[in-house]
Amino acid sequence: MSTVNLDEILEFAVEIAHQAGKAITEGSETRFKNAAGFDEKKNTADLVTETDQNTEKLVYEAIQKRYPDHQFIGEESWAAGKQAKLTDAPTWIIDPIDGTTNFVKGFPFVCISIGFVYKSEPVIGVIFAPFLGYLYAAKKGGGAYMTSPLHPERRSLPLVQPPPLPSFKQALIAFEWGSDRSKEVMAQKTRTFERLTGDPASGVEGGEMALGVRSIGSAALNFAHVASGSLDVYWEIGCWAWDVCAGMVIAKEAGCAVVGSKAHAQNAVSSSWPPVVSPEVLTGRKYLVVRAIGDKEGKVDADAQKRIIQTFYQAVDEWDPK
Ligand code: IPD
Ligand code: CA
């Protein structure tokens, strides 16, 4: 297997994230050129635009030129039938636009998500949200950082010394409505949402009364916000490796715990901590991430992360995505 220079790859990934960001903002100017400006994929809640495809092409060609022996998995190539299997080879996993609905509407939570996997483990992650100017980046073992127009200097993630998180009553949670709106899935989702947010004193059985809920429409930016500490927890069933690969590296490097399905989480909480991101978790389409938690003295509180994961999964009705 070819060896890789992770510092060089990170620098290159940041460079192409900026190029992709430019393509996305330019694409936004012309997105209404053709009638609706988007096409439907699986259904009316799953969109693609010319800018998704052009941006993926730009990123793919840049990677091919610089690293011709690396593998590539991208959302739009996958949709077009190029469904490469994840192997041990150095592999780039890209979503050219995460938050396509936001892009179509002009809601600014839109990003390019660039992940790099080496020996089956995500090791580089770069997320750039061009309308916000937020860049998040991480290398395995090297920590995670963020830059923004307000703070152009690199700031380590999480942005503040991790505070305690005694229960869901203090938690700002992200979950998404996704594109599977079938009766069965909606029933599981709404039951889960009710338990996480509902007031047990008013009779919501198992209600955790979470502080608040956000659905910003981008899995990658949800991961990034948990990494920075602006969100406490993010959970979703149904996204793909390209939505989460970069975010997983950034989150892990920021001290978050990343787990997969309920079964995986159950296993993880009784194994060595923090759990590694295996290929099964990366491609498993069920994701839960909890921010770094400190105790009262500010020391890392792994038990608190485990408790939050266990309580969260008690509230979840899980299903298998189609
Ligand atoms: C979607 C977004 C959305 C999430 C979906 C993803 P896309 O990605 O991340 O927040 O709910 O699961 O597919 O379609 O905008 O690339
Ligand atoms: Ca996408």
Short mmCIF file of C-alpha atoms and ligand atoms in Angstrom, two decimals, residues 41-42 45-48 52 75-76 95-102 111 175-179 189 215-222 234 236-240 242-243 285, ligand 1:
data_model
loop_
_atom_site.label_atom_id
_atom_site.label_comp_id
_atom_site.label_asym_id
_atom_site.label_seq_id
_atom_site.Cartn_x
_atom_site.Cartn_y
_atom_site.Cartn_z
CA LYS A 41 -33.26 12.20 -7.08
CA LYS A 42 -35.07 9.61 -4.96
CA ALA A 45 -37.27 15.77 -0.77
CA ASP A 46 -33.96 14.65 -2.32
CA LEU A 47 -32.48 17.25 -4.69
CA VAL A 48 -29.47 17.69 -6.96
CA ASP A 52 -23.43 19.62 -7.06
CA GLU A 75 -22.09 11.40 -3.81
CA GLU A 76 -22.74 12.41 -7.40
CA ASP A 95 -19.90 15.38 -0.72
CA PRO A 96 -19.63 18.34 -3.13
CA ILE A 97 -22.63 20.05 -1.53
CA ASP A 98 -23.96 18.89 1.80
CA GLY A 99 -27.17 20.82 2.28
CA THR A 100 -28.46 20.87 -1.29
CA THR A 101 -31.96 21.89 -0.19
CA ASN A 102 -30.39 24.82 1.67
CA CYS A 111 -20.81 23.07 2.70
CA PHE A 175 -31.68 15.82 14.26
CA GLU A 176 -32.93 15.98 10.71
CA TRP A 177 -36.09 15.10 8.84
CA GLY A 178 -34.07 13.47 6.01
CA SER A 179 -35.63 12.42 2.71
CA LYS A 189 -38.91 9.56 14.09
CA SER A 215 -32.40 20.84 12.04
CA ILE A 216 -29.92 22.84 9.97
CA GLY A 217 -30.08 20.57 6.92
CA SER A 218 -26.45 19.48 6.67
CA ALA A 219 -25.06 16.39 8.34
CA ALA A 220 -21.48 17.62 7.92
CA LEU A 221 -22.25 20.97 9.57
CA ASN A 222 -24.08 19.18 12.38
CA TYR A 234 -26.46 15.05 16.72
CA GLU A 236 -29.41 10.72 12.23
CA ILE A 237 -30.34 7.55 10.41
CA GLY A 238 -30.08 7.50 6.63
CA CYS A 239 -27.12 9.65 5.68
CA TRP A 240 -24.19 8.23 3.75
CA TRP A 242 -19.86 11.23 2.21
CA ASP A 243 -22.17 13.21 4.53
CA ARG A 285 -25.89 4.95 7.92
C1 IPD B 1 -28.38 15.62 3.27
C2 IPD B 1 -28.18 16.57 4.41
C3 IPD B 1 -29.34 16.46 5.38
C4 IPD B 1 -29.49 15.05 5.90
C5 IPD B 1 -29.57 14.05 4.77
C6 IPD B 1 -28.41 14.21 3.81
P1 IPD B 1 -27.44 16.40 0.88
O1 IPD B 1 -27.32 15.70 2.35
O2 IPD B 1 -26.97 16.30 5.09
O3 IPD B 1 -29.16 17.28 6.49
O4 IPD B 1 -30.68 14.99 6.63
O5 IPD B 1 -29.53 12.75 5.35
O6 IPD B 1 -28.55 13.31 2.75
O7 IPD B 1 -28.51 15.68 0.15
O8 IPD B 1 -27.78 17.82 1.11
O9 IPD B 1 -26.09 16.16 0.34
#
